[in-house]
CSV table of C-alpha atoms and ligand atoms in Angstrom, one decimal:
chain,number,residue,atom,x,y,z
A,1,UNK,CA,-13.0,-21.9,0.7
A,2,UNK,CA,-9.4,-22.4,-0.1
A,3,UNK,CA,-7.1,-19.4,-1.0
A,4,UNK,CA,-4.3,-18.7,-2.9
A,5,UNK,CA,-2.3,-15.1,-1.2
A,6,UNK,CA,0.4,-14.0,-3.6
A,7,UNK,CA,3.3,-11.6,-1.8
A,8,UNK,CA,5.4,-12.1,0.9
A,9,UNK,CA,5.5,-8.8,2.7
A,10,UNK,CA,4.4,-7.4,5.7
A,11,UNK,CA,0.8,-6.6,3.9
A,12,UNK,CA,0.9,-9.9,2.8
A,13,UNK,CA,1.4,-11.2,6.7
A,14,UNK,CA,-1.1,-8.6,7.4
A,15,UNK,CA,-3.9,-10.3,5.2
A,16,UNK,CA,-2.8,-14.3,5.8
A,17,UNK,CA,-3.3,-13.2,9.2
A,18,UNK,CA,-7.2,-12.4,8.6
A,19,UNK,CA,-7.6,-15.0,6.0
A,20,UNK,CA,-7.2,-17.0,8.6
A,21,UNK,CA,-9.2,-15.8,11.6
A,22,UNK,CA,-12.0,-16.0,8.9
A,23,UNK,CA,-14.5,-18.2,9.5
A,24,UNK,CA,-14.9,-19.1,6.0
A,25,UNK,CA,-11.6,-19.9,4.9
A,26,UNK,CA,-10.1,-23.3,4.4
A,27,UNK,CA,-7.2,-24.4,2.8
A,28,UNK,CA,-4.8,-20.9,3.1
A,29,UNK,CA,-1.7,-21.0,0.9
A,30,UNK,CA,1.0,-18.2,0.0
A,31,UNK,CA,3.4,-17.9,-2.8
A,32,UNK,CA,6.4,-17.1,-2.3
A,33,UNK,CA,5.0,-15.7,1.4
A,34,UNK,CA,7.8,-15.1,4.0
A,35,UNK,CA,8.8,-17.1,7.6
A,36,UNK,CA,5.6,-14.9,9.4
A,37,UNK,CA,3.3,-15.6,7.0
A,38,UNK,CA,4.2,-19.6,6.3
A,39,UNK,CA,3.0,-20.4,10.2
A,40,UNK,CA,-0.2,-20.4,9.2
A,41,UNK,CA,-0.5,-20.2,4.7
A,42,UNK,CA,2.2,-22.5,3.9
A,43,UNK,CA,4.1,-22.2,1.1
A,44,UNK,CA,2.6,-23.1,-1.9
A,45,UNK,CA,4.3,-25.6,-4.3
A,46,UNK,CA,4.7,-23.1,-7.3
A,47,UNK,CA,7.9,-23.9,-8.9
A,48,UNK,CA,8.3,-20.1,-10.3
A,49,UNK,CA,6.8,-17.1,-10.6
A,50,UNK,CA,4.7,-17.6,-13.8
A,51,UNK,CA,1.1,-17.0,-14.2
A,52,UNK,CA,0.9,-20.7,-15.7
A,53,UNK,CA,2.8,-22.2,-12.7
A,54,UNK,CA,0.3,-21.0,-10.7
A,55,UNK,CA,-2.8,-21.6,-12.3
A,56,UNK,CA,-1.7,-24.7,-12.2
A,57,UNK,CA,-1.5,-25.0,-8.6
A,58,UNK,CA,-5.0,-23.3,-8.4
A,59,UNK,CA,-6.3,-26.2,-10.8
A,60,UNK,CA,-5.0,-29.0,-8.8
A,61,UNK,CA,-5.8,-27.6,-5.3
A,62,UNK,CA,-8.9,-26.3,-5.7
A,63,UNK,CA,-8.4,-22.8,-5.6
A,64,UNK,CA,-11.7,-20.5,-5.0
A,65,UNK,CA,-9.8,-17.3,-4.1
A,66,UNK,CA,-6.6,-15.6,-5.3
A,67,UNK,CA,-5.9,-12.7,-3.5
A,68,UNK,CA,-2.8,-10.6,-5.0
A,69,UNK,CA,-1.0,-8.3,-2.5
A,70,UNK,CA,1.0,-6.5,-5.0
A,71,UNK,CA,0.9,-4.1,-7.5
A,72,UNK,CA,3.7,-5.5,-9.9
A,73,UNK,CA,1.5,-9.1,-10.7
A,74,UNK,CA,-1.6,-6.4,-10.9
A,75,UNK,CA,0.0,-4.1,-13.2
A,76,UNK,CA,1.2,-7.3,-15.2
A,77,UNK,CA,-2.1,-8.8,-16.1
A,78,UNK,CA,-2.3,-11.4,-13.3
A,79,UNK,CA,-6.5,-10.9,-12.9
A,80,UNK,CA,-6.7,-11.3,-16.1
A,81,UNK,CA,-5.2,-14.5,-17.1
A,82,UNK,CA,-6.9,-16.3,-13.8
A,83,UNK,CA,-10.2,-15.0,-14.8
A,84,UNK,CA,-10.1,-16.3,-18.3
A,85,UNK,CA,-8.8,-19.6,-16.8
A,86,UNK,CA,-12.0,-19.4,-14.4
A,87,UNK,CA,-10.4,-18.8,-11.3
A,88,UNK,CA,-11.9,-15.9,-8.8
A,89,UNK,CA,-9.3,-13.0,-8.1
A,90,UNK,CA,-9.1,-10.5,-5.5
A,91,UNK,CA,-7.4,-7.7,-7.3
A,92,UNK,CA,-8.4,-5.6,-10.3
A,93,UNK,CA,-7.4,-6.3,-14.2
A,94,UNK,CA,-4.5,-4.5,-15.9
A,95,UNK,CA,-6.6,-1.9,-17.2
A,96,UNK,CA,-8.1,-0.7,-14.0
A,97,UNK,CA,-4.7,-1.2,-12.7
A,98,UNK,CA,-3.4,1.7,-14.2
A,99,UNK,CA,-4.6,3.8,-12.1
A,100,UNK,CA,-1.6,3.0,-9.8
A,101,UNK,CA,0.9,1.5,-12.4
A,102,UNK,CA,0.8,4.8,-14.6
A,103,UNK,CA,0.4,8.3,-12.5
A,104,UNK,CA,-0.3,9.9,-16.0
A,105,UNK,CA,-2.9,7.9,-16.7
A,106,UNK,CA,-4.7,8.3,-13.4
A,107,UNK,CA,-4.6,12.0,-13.3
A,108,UNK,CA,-6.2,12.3,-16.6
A,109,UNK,CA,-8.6,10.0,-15.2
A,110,UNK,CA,-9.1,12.4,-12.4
A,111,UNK,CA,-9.5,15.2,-14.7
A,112,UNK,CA,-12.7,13.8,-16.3
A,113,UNK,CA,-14.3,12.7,-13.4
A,114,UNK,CA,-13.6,16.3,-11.5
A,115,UNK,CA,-12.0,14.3,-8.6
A,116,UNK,CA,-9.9,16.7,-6.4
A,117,UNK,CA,-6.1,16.0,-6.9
A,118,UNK,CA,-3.3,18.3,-7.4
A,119,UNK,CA,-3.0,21.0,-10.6
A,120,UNK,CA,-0.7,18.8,-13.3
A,121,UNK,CA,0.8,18.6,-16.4
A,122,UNK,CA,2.2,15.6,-18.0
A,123,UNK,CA,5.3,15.4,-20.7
A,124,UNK,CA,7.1,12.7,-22.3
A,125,UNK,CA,10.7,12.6,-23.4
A,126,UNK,CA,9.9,14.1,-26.7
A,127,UNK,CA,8.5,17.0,-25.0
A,128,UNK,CA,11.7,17.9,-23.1
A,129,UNK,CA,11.8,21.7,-24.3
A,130,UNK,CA,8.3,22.3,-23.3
A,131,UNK,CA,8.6,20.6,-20.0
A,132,UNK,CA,11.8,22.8,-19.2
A,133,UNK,CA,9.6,26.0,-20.2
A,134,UNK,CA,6.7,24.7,-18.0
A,135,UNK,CA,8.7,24.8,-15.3
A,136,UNK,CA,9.9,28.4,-15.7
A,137,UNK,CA,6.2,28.9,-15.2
A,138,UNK,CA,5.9,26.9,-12.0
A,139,UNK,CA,5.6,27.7,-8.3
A,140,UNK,CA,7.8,26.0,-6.1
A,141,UNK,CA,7.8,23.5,-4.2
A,142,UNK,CA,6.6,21.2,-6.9
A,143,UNK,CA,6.1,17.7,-7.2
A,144,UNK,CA,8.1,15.7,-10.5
A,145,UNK,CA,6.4,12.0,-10.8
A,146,UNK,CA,7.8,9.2,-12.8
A,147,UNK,CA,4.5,8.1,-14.8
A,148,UNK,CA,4.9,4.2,-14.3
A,149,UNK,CA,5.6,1.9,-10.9
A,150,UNK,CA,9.1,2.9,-9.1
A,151,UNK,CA,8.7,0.7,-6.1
A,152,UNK,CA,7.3,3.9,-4.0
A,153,UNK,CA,10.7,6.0,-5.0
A,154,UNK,CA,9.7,7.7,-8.0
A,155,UNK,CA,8.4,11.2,-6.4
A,156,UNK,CA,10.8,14.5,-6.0
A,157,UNK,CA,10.0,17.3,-4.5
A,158,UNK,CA,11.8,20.2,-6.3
A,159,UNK,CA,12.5,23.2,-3.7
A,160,UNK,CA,13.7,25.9,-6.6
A,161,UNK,CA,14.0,25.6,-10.4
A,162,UNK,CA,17.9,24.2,-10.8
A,163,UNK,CA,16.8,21.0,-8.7
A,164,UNK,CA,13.7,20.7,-10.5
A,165,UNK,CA,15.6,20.6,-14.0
A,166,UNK,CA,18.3,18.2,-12.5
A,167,UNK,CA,14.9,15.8,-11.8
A,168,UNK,CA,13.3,16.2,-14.8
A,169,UNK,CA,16.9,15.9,-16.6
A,170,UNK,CA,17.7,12.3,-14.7
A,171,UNK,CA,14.2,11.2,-14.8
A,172,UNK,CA,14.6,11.6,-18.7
A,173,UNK,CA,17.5,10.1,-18.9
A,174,UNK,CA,16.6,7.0,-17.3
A,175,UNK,CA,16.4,7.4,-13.4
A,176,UNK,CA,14.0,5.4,-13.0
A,177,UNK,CA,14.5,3.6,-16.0
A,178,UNK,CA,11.7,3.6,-18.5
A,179,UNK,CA,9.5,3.9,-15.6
A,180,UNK,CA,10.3,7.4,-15.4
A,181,UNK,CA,10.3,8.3,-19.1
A,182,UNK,CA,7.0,9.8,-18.7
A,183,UNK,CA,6.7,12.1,-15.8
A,184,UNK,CA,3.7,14.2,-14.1
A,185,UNK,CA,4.6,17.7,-12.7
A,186,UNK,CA,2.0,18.7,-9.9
A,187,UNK,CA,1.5,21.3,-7.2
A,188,UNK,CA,2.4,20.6,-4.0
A,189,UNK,CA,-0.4,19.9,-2.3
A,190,UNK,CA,-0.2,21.1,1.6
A,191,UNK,CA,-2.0,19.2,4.5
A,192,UNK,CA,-1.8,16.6,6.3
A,193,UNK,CA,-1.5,12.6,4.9
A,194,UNK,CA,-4.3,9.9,5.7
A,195,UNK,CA,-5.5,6.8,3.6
A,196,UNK,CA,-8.4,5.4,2.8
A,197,UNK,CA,-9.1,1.7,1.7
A,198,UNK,CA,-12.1,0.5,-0.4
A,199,UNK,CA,-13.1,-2.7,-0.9
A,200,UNK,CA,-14.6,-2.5,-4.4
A,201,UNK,CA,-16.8,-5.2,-6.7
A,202,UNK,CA,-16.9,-3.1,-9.6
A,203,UNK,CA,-19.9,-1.9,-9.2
A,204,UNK,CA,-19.6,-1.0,-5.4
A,205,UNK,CA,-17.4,-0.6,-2.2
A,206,UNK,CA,-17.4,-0.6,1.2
A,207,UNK,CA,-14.4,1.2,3.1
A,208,UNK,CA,-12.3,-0.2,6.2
A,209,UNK,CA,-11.3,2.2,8.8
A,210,UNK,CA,-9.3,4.7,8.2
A,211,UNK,CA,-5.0,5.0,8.6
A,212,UNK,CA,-2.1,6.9,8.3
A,213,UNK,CA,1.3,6.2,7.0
A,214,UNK,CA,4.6,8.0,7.7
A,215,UNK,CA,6.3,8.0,4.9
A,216,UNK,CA,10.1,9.8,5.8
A,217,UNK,CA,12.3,7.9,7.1
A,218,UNK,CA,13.3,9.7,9.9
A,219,UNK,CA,11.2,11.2,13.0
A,220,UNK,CA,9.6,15.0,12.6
A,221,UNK,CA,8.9,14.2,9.1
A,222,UNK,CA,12.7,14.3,7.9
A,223,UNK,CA,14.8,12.4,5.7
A,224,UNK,CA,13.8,10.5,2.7
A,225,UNK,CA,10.5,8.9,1.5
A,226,UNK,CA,10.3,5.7,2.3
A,227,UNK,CA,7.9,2.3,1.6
A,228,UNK,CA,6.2,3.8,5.3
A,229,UNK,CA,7.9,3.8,8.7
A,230,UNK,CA,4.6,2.9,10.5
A,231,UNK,CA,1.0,3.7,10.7
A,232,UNK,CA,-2.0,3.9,12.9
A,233,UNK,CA,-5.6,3.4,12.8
A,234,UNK,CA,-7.9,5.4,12.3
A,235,UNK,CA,-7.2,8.5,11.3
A,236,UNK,CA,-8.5,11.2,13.8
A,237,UNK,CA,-7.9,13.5,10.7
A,238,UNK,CA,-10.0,12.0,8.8
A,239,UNK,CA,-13.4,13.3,10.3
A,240,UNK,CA,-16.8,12.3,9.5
A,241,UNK,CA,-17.5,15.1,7.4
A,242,UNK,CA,-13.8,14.7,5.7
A,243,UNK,CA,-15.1,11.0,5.4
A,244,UNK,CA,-18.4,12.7,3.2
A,245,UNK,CA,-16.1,14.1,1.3
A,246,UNK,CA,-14.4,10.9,0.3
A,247,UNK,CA,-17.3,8.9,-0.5
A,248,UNK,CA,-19.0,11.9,-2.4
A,249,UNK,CA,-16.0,13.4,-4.5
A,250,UNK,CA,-13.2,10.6,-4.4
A,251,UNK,CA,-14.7,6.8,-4.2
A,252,UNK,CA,-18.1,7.0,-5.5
A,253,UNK,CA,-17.2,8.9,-8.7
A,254,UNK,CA,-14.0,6.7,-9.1
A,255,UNK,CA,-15.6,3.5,-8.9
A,256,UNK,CA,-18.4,4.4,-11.3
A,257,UNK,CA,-16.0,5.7,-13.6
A,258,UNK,CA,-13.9,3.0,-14.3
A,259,UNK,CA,-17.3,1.1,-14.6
A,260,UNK,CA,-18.8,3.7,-17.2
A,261,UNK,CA,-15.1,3.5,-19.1
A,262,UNK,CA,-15.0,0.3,-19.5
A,263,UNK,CA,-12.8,-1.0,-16.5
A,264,UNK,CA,-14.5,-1.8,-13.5
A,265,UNK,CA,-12.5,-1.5,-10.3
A,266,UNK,CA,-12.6,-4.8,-8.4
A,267,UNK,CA,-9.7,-5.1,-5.7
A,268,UNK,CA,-8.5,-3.0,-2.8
A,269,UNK,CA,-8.9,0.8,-4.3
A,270,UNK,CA,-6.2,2.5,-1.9
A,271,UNK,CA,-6.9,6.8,-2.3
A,272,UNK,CA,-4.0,8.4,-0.8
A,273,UNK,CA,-5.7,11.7,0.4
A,274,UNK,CA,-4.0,15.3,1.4
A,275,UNK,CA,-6.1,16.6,3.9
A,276,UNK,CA,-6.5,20.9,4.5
A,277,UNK,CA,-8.9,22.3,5.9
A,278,UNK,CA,-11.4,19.1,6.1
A,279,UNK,CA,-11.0,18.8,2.3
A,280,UNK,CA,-9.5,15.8,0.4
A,281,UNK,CA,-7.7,15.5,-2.5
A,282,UNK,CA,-5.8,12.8,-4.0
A,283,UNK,CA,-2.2,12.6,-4.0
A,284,UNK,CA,-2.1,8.9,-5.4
A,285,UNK,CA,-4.5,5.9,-6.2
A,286,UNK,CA,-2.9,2.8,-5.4
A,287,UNK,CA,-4.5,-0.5,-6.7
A,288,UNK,CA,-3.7,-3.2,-3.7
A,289,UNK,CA,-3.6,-2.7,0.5
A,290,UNK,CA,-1.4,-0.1,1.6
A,291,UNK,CA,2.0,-1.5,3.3
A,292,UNK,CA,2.1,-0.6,6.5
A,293,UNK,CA,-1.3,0.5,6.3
A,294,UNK,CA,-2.4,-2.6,6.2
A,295,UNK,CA,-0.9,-4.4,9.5
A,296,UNK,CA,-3.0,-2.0,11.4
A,297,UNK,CA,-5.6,-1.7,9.1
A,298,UNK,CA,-6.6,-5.4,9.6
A,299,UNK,CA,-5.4,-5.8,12.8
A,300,UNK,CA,-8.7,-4.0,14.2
A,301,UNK,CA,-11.0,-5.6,11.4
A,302,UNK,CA,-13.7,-7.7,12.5
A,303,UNK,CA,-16.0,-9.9,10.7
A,304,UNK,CA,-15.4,-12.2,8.2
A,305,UNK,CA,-12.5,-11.0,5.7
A,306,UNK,CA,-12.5,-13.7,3.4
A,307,UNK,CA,-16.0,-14.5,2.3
A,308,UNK,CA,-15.9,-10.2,1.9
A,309,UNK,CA,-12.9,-10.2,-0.6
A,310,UNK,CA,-14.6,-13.7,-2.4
A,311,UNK,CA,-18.5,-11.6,-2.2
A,312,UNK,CA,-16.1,-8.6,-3.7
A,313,UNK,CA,-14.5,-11.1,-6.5
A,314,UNK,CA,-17.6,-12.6,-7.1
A,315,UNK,CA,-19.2,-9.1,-8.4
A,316,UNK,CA,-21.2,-8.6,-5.0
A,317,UNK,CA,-20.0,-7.3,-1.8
A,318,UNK,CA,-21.1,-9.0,1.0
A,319,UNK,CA,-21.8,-6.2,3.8
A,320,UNK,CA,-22.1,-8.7,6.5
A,321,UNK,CA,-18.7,-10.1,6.1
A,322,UNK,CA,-17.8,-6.8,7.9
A,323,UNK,CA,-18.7,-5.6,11.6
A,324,UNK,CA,-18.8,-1.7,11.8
A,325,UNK,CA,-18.7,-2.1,15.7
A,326,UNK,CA,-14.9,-2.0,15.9
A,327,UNK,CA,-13.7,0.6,18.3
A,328,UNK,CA,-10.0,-0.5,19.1
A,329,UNK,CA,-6.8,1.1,17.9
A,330,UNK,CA,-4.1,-0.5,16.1
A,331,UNK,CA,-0.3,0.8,16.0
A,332,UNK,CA,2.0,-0.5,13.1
A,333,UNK,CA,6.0,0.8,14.0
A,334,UNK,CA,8.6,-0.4,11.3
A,335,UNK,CA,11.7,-1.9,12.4
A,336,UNK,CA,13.8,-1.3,9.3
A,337,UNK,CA,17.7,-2.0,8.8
A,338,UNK,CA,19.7,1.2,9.1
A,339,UNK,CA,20.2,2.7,5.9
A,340,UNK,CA,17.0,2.2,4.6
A,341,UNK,CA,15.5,3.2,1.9
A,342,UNK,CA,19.5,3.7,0.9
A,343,UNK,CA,22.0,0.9,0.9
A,344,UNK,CA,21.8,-1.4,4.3
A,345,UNK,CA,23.0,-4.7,5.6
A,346,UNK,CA,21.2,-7.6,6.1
A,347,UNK,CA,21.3,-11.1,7.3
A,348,UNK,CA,21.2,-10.6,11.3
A,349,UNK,CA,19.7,-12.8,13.6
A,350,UNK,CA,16.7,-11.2,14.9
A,351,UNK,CA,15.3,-12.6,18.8
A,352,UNK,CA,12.6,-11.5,20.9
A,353,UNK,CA,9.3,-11.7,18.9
A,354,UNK,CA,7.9,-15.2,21.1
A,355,UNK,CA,8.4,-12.9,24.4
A,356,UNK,CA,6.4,-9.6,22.4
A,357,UNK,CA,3.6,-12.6,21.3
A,358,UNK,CA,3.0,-13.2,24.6
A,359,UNK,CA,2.0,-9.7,25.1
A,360,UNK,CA,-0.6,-9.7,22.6
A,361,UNK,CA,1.3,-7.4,20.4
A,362,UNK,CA,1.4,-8.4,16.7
A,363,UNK,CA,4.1,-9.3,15.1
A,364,UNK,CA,4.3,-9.0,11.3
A,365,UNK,CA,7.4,-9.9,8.9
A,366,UNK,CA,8.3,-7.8,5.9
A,367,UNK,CA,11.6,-8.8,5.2
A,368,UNK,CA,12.8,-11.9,6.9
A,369,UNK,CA,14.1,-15.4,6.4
A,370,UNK,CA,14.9,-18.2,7.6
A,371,UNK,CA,18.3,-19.8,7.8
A,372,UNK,CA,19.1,-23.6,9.9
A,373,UNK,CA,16.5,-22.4,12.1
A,374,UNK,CA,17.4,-18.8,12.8
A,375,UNK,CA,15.0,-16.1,12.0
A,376,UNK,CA,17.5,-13.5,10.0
A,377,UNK,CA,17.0,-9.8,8.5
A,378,UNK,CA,16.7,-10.1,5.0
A,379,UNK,CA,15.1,-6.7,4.1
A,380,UNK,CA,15.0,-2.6,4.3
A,381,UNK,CA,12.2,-3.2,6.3
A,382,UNK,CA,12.0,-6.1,8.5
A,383,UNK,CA,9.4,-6.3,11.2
A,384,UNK,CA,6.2,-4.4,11.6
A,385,UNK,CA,5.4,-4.5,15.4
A,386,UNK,CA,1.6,-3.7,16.2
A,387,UNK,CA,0.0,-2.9,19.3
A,388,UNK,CA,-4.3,-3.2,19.3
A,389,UNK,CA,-6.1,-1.4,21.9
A,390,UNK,CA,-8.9,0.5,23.1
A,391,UNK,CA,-7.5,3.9,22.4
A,392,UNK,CA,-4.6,5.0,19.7
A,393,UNK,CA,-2.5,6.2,23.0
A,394,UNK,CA,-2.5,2.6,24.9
A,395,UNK,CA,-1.7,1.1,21.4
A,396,UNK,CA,1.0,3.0,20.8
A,397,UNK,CA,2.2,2.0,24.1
A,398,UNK,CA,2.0,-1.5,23.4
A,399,UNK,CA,3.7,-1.5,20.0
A,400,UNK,CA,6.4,0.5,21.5
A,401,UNK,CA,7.2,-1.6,24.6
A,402,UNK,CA,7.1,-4.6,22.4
A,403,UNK,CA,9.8,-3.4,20.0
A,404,UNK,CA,12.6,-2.5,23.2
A,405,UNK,CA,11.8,-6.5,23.7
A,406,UNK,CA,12.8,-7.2,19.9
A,407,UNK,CA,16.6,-7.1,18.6
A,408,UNK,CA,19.1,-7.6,15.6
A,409,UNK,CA,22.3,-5.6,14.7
A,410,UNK,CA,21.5,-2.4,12.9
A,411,UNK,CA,17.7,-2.0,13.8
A,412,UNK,CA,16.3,1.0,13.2
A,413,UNK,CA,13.1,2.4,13.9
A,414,UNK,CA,11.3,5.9,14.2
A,415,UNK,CA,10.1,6.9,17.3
A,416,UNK,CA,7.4,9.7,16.4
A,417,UNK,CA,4.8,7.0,15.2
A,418,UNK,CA,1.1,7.9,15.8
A,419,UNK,CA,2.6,11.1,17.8
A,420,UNK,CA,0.8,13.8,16.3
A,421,UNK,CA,-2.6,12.0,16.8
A,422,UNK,CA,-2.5,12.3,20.5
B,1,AMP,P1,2.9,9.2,-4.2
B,1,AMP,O1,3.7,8.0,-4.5
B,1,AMP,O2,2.3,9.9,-5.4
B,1,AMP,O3,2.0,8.9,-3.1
B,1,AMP,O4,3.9,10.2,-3.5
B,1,AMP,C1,4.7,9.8,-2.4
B,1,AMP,C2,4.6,10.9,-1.3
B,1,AMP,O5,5.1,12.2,-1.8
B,1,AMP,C3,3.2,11.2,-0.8
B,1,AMP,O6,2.9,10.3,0.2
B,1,AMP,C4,3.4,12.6,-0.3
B,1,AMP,O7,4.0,12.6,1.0
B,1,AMP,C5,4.3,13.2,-1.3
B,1,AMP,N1,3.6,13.9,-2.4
B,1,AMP,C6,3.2,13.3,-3.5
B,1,AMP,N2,2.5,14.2,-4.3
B,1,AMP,C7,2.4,15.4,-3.6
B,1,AMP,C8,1.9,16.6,-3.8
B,1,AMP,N3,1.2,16.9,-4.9
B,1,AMP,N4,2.0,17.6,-2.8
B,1,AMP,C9,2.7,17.3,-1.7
B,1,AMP,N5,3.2,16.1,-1.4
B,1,AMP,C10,3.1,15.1,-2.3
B,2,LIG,N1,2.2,3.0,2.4
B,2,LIG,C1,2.1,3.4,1.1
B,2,LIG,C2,1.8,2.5,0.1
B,2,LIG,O1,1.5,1.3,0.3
B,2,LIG,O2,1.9,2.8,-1.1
């Protein structure tokens, strides 16, 4: 089959990378992509980002697949207008897409279909004087959410009342622009993080293993929230009976609620779970792969990824596209530019990845490109540098050996990934 991948990210490398161990992929293309992910899905010859420019290129290349990677073209309508053109998407419609692209609308989805998430209340601009009393009411910490998509940035944890009403006062007035103009005010949830991805038809799902992201940008948990500074799978944390849990109260009532409201969920149904005492609850649906999730994620898969995302777009999930048999580890640690998620320089040459290839580490770009031959930074995150093993311990040990062999002026990197599932 031949496949259109949209994104150029490090999830994006992530899943070009399995595209095209798959036996049943053909022609692999990305658009835009990045230098990682054009070595094996060149670029394809989309002129802009417009939905007609590339149903275009699906037309005249014979596109079976389009598998979107982010959430913006998701939240946008980008299943839709391929499907009504008669092309087959990997990704879910607009409609089901809110569930990630507004936090509001996914709580109150929550709500009806008793799935365990955090205590909320959601207010709008107009509703400024009531939010302000709410929150003399609140315990703290507590968690203020922009409603719409804030490229991962739009969560504060308030410590005391004054820096909760500063929050809710920017967020207002435009912090995250209209984004933020609508925001959810939750309990803080305590636990510990793990995520859980679901291949879903609409009807059905079938999960990959589980991972864990680390979100702060700096080791022990400190600093600020970040895109993800790494991740590992699985997720000891996430138990078998924890697992249950997911399937019973999180994924199977999800999925056959969007059905039963009218918007069935067919894409990558990403549950971002707070785990205490072996019970989940939701912190945050997402409605694509998780980044860096992902590069690990998929670096362990086996069986055939591709004819299991076409079964999924088709309506009917193909179980034997995936083995269950995997028992190796996979390590994802970020090498980000200093700075990030801040302000940050880019634009250095980065060497070293063909000498970590050769040690069977993987290498996947987030934000690099190319210039008269040079590989250069060109991102807050740059590399994600994954080690696959038998255990989570000798992973860890390859990803980090690999990254002392990889360099460029201002790298920064945590070194605490995967630490506290030894
Ligand atoms: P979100 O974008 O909703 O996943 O939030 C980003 C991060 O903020 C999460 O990964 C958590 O680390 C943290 N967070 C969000 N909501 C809560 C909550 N209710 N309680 C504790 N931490 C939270
Ligand atoms: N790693 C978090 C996310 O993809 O949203």
């Amino acid at each position: 089959m031949n496949i259109l991948l949209i994104g150029g990210g490090g999830r994006e490398h992530a899943i070009a990378r399995a595209l095209r161990l798959s036996p049943s992929s053909d022609n692999l293309y990305s658009y835009p992509g990045n230098p990682g992910i054009w070595q094996f899905a060149p670029k394809a010859e989309i002129q802009k980002f417009d939905f007609n420019f590339i149903i275009d290129f699906c037309k005249s290349n014979n596109i079976n697949l389009v598998v979107v990677g982010p959430e913006k073209p998701l939240a946008d309508g980008i299943t839709d207008i391929l499907i009504e053109n008669g092309i087959k998407v990997f990704g879910p419609s607009k409609q089901a897409a809110r569930l990630e692209s507004s936090k509001g609308f996914a709580k109150d989805f929550m709500a009806r279909h008793n799935i365990p998430t955090a205590k909320y209340k959601i207010f709008s601009e107009e509703d400024k004087k009531t939010a302000d009393e709410y929150l003399n009411t609140c315990k703290f910490p507590l968690v203020l959410k922009a409603d719409g998509l804030a490229a991962g940035k739009g969560v504060i944890i308030a410590q005391e009342i004054q820096s909760a009403q500063q929050t809710l006062d920017s967020m207002f007035d435009g912090l995250f622009s209209d984004a933020g103009k609508t925001v959810v005010i939750e309990e803080f949830l305590l636990g510990v993080e793990a995520s859980i991805l679901a291949i879903c038809d609409g009807k059905d799902y079938i999960t990959l293993p589980s991972s864990q992201d680390h979100k702060r940008a700096m080791d022990d948990d400190l600093g600020k929230n970040t895109g993800g500074m790494g991740a590992y799978s699985p997720a000891p944390i996430v138990t078998e009976s924890v697992m249950n849990k997911v399937h019973e109260k999180i994924l199977r009532p999800a999925i056959e609620g969007m059905r039963a409201e009218g918007f069935p969920f067919t894409g990558c149904l990403y549950a971002g779970l707070m785990i205490h005492d072996e019970e989940p609850k939701v912190v945050e649906f997402n409605v694509r792969f998780g980044d860096p999730e992902t590069q690990s994620v998929l670096s362990i898969f086996e069986g055939d990824f591709a004819k299991l995302l076409y079964s999924a777009a088709c309506g009917k999930i193909d179980t034997s596209a995936i083995k269950n048999s995997s028992n190796k580890h996979a390590c994802c640690v970020i090498l980000a530019s200093e700075g990030y998620p801040d302000e940050y320089e880019k634009g250095f040459e980065i060497t070293g990845i063909e000498e970590v290839e050769k040690t069977g580490a993987i290498v996947y770009h987030s934000g690099t490109r190319l210039n008269e031959g040079k590989l250069l930074s060109d991102g807050g995150r740059v590399l994600g540098v994954t080690g696959v093993s038998t255990t989570l311990k000798t992973a860890l040990e390859q990803a980090y050996n690999a990254v002392r062999k990889i360099n460029f002026s201002n790298m920064y990197f945590r070194k605490d990934i995967g630490k506290k599932a030894l």
